[in-house]
Coordinates of C-alpha atoms in Angstrom, one line a residue:
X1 CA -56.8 -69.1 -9.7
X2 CA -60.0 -67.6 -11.9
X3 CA -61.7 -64.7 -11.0
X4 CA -64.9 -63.6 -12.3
X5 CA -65.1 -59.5 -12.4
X6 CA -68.6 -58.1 -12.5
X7 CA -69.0 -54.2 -14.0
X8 CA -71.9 -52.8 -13.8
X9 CA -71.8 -49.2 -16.0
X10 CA -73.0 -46.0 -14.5
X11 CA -76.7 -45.2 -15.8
X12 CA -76.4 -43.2 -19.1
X13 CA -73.0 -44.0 -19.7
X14 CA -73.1 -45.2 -23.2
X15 CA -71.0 -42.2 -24.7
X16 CA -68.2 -43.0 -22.4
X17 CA -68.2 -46.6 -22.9
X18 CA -67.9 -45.9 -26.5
X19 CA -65.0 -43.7 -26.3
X20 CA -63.0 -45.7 -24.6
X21 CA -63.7 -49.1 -26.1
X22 CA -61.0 -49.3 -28.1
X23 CA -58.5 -48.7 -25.4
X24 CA -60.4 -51.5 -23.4
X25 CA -60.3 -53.8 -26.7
X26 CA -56.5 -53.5 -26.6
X27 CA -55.8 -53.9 -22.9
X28 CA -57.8 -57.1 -23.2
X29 CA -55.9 -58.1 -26.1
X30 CA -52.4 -56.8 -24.6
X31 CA -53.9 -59.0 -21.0
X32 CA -54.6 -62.5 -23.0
X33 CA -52.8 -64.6 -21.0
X34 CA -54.6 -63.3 -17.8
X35 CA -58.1 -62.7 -19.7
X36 CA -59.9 -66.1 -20.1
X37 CA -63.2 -64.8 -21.1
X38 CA -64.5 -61.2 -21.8
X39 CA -67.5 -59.5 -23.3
X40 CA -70.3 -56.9 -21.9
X41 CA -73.8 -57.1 -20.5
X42 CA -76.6 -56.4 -22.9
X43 CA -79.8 -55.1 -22.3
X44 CA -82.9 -57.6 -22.5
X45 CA -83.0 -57.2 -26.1
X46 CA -79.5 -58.2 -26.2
X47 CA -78.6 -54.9 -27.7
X48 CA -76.6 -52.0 -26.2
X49 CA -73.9 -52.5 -23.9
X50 CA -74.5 -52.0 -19.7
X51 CA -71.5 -53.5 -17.9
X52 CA -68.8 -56.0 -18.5
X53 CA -68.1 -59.8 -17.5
X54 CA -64.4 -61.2 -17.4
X55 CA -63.3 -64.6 -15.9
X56 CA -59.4 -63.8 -15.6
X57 CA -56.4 -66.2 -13.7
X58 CA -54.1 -64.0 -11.4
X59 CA -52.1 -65.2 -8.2
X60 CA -54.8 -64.0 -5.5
X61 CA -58.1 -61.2 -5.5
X62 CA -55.2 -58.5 -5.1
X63 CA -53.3 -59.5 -8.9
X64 CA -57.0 -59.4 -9.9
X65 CA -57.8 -56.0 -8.1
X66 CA -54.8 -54.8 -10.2
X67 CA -55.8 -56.1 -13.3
X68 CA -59.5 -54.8 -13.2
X69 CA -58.0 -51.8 -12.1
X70 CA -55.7 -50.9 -15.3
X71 CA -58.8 -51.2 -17.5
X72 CA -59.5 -48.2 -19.6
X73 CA -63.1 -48.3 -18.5
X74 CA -62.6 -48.6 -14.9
X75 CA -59.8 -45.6 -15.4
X76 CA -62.5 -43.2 -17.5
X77 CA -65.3 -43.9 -14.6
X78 CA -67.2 -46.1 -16.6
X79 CA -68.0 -48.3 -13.9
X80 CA -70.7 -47.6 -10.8
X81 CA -70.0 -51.5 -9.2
X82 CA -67.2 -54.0 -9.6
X83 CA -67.4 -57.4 -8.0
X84 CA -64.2 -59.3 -7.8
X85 CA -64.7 -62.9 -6.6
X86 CA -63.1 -66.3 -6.6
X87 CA -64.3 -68.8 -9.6
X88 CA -64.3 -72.1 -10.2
X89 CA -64.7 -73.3 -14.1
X90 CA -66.6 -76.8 -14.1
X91 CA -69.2 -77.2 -17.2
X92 CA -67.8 -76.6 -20.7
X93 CA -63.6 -76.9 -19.0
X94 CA -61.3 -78.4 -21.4
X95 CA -59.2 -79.7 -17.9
X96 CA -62.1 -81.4 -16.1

């Protein structure tokens, strides 16, 4: 089942982010079969980085709680909102 997981940074948090980015870059890497699709928000100029979108497959919302969970940015505080929710992938699927 795909799950779409919504992070929304805490305000002024770019410092942090940047810290820990390459420990997030390798946990999505080391999570590839699970990670379908990851990259962050931008502002509106499309520059600068304010949260993070990732459509990932686990068994059930708890497998993806986990996941989210063991990302480097949720575990530095990175994060002031994460929505978890059920997705289903119909324009641009190779399957449909």
């Amino acid at each position: 089942m795909l799950f779409a997981i919504s992070c929304t940074d805490k305000p002024d948090s770019l410092d942090l982010r940047l810290e820990n980015r390459p420990a997030h870059i390798e946990f999505l890497k080391a999570n590839g079969g699970a990670i379908q699709v990851a990259g962050p928000y931008t502002g509106e100029d499309g520059e600068g980085m304010t949260g993070s979108l990732l459509i990932v497959e686990a068994a059930d919302l708890a497998a993806a709680q986990v996941l989210a969970a063991g990302d480097p940015y949720a575990q530095a505080g990175l994060f002031e909102h994460v929505d978890i929710r059920p997705w289903k992938w119909v324009i641009g699927n190779p399957d449909v």
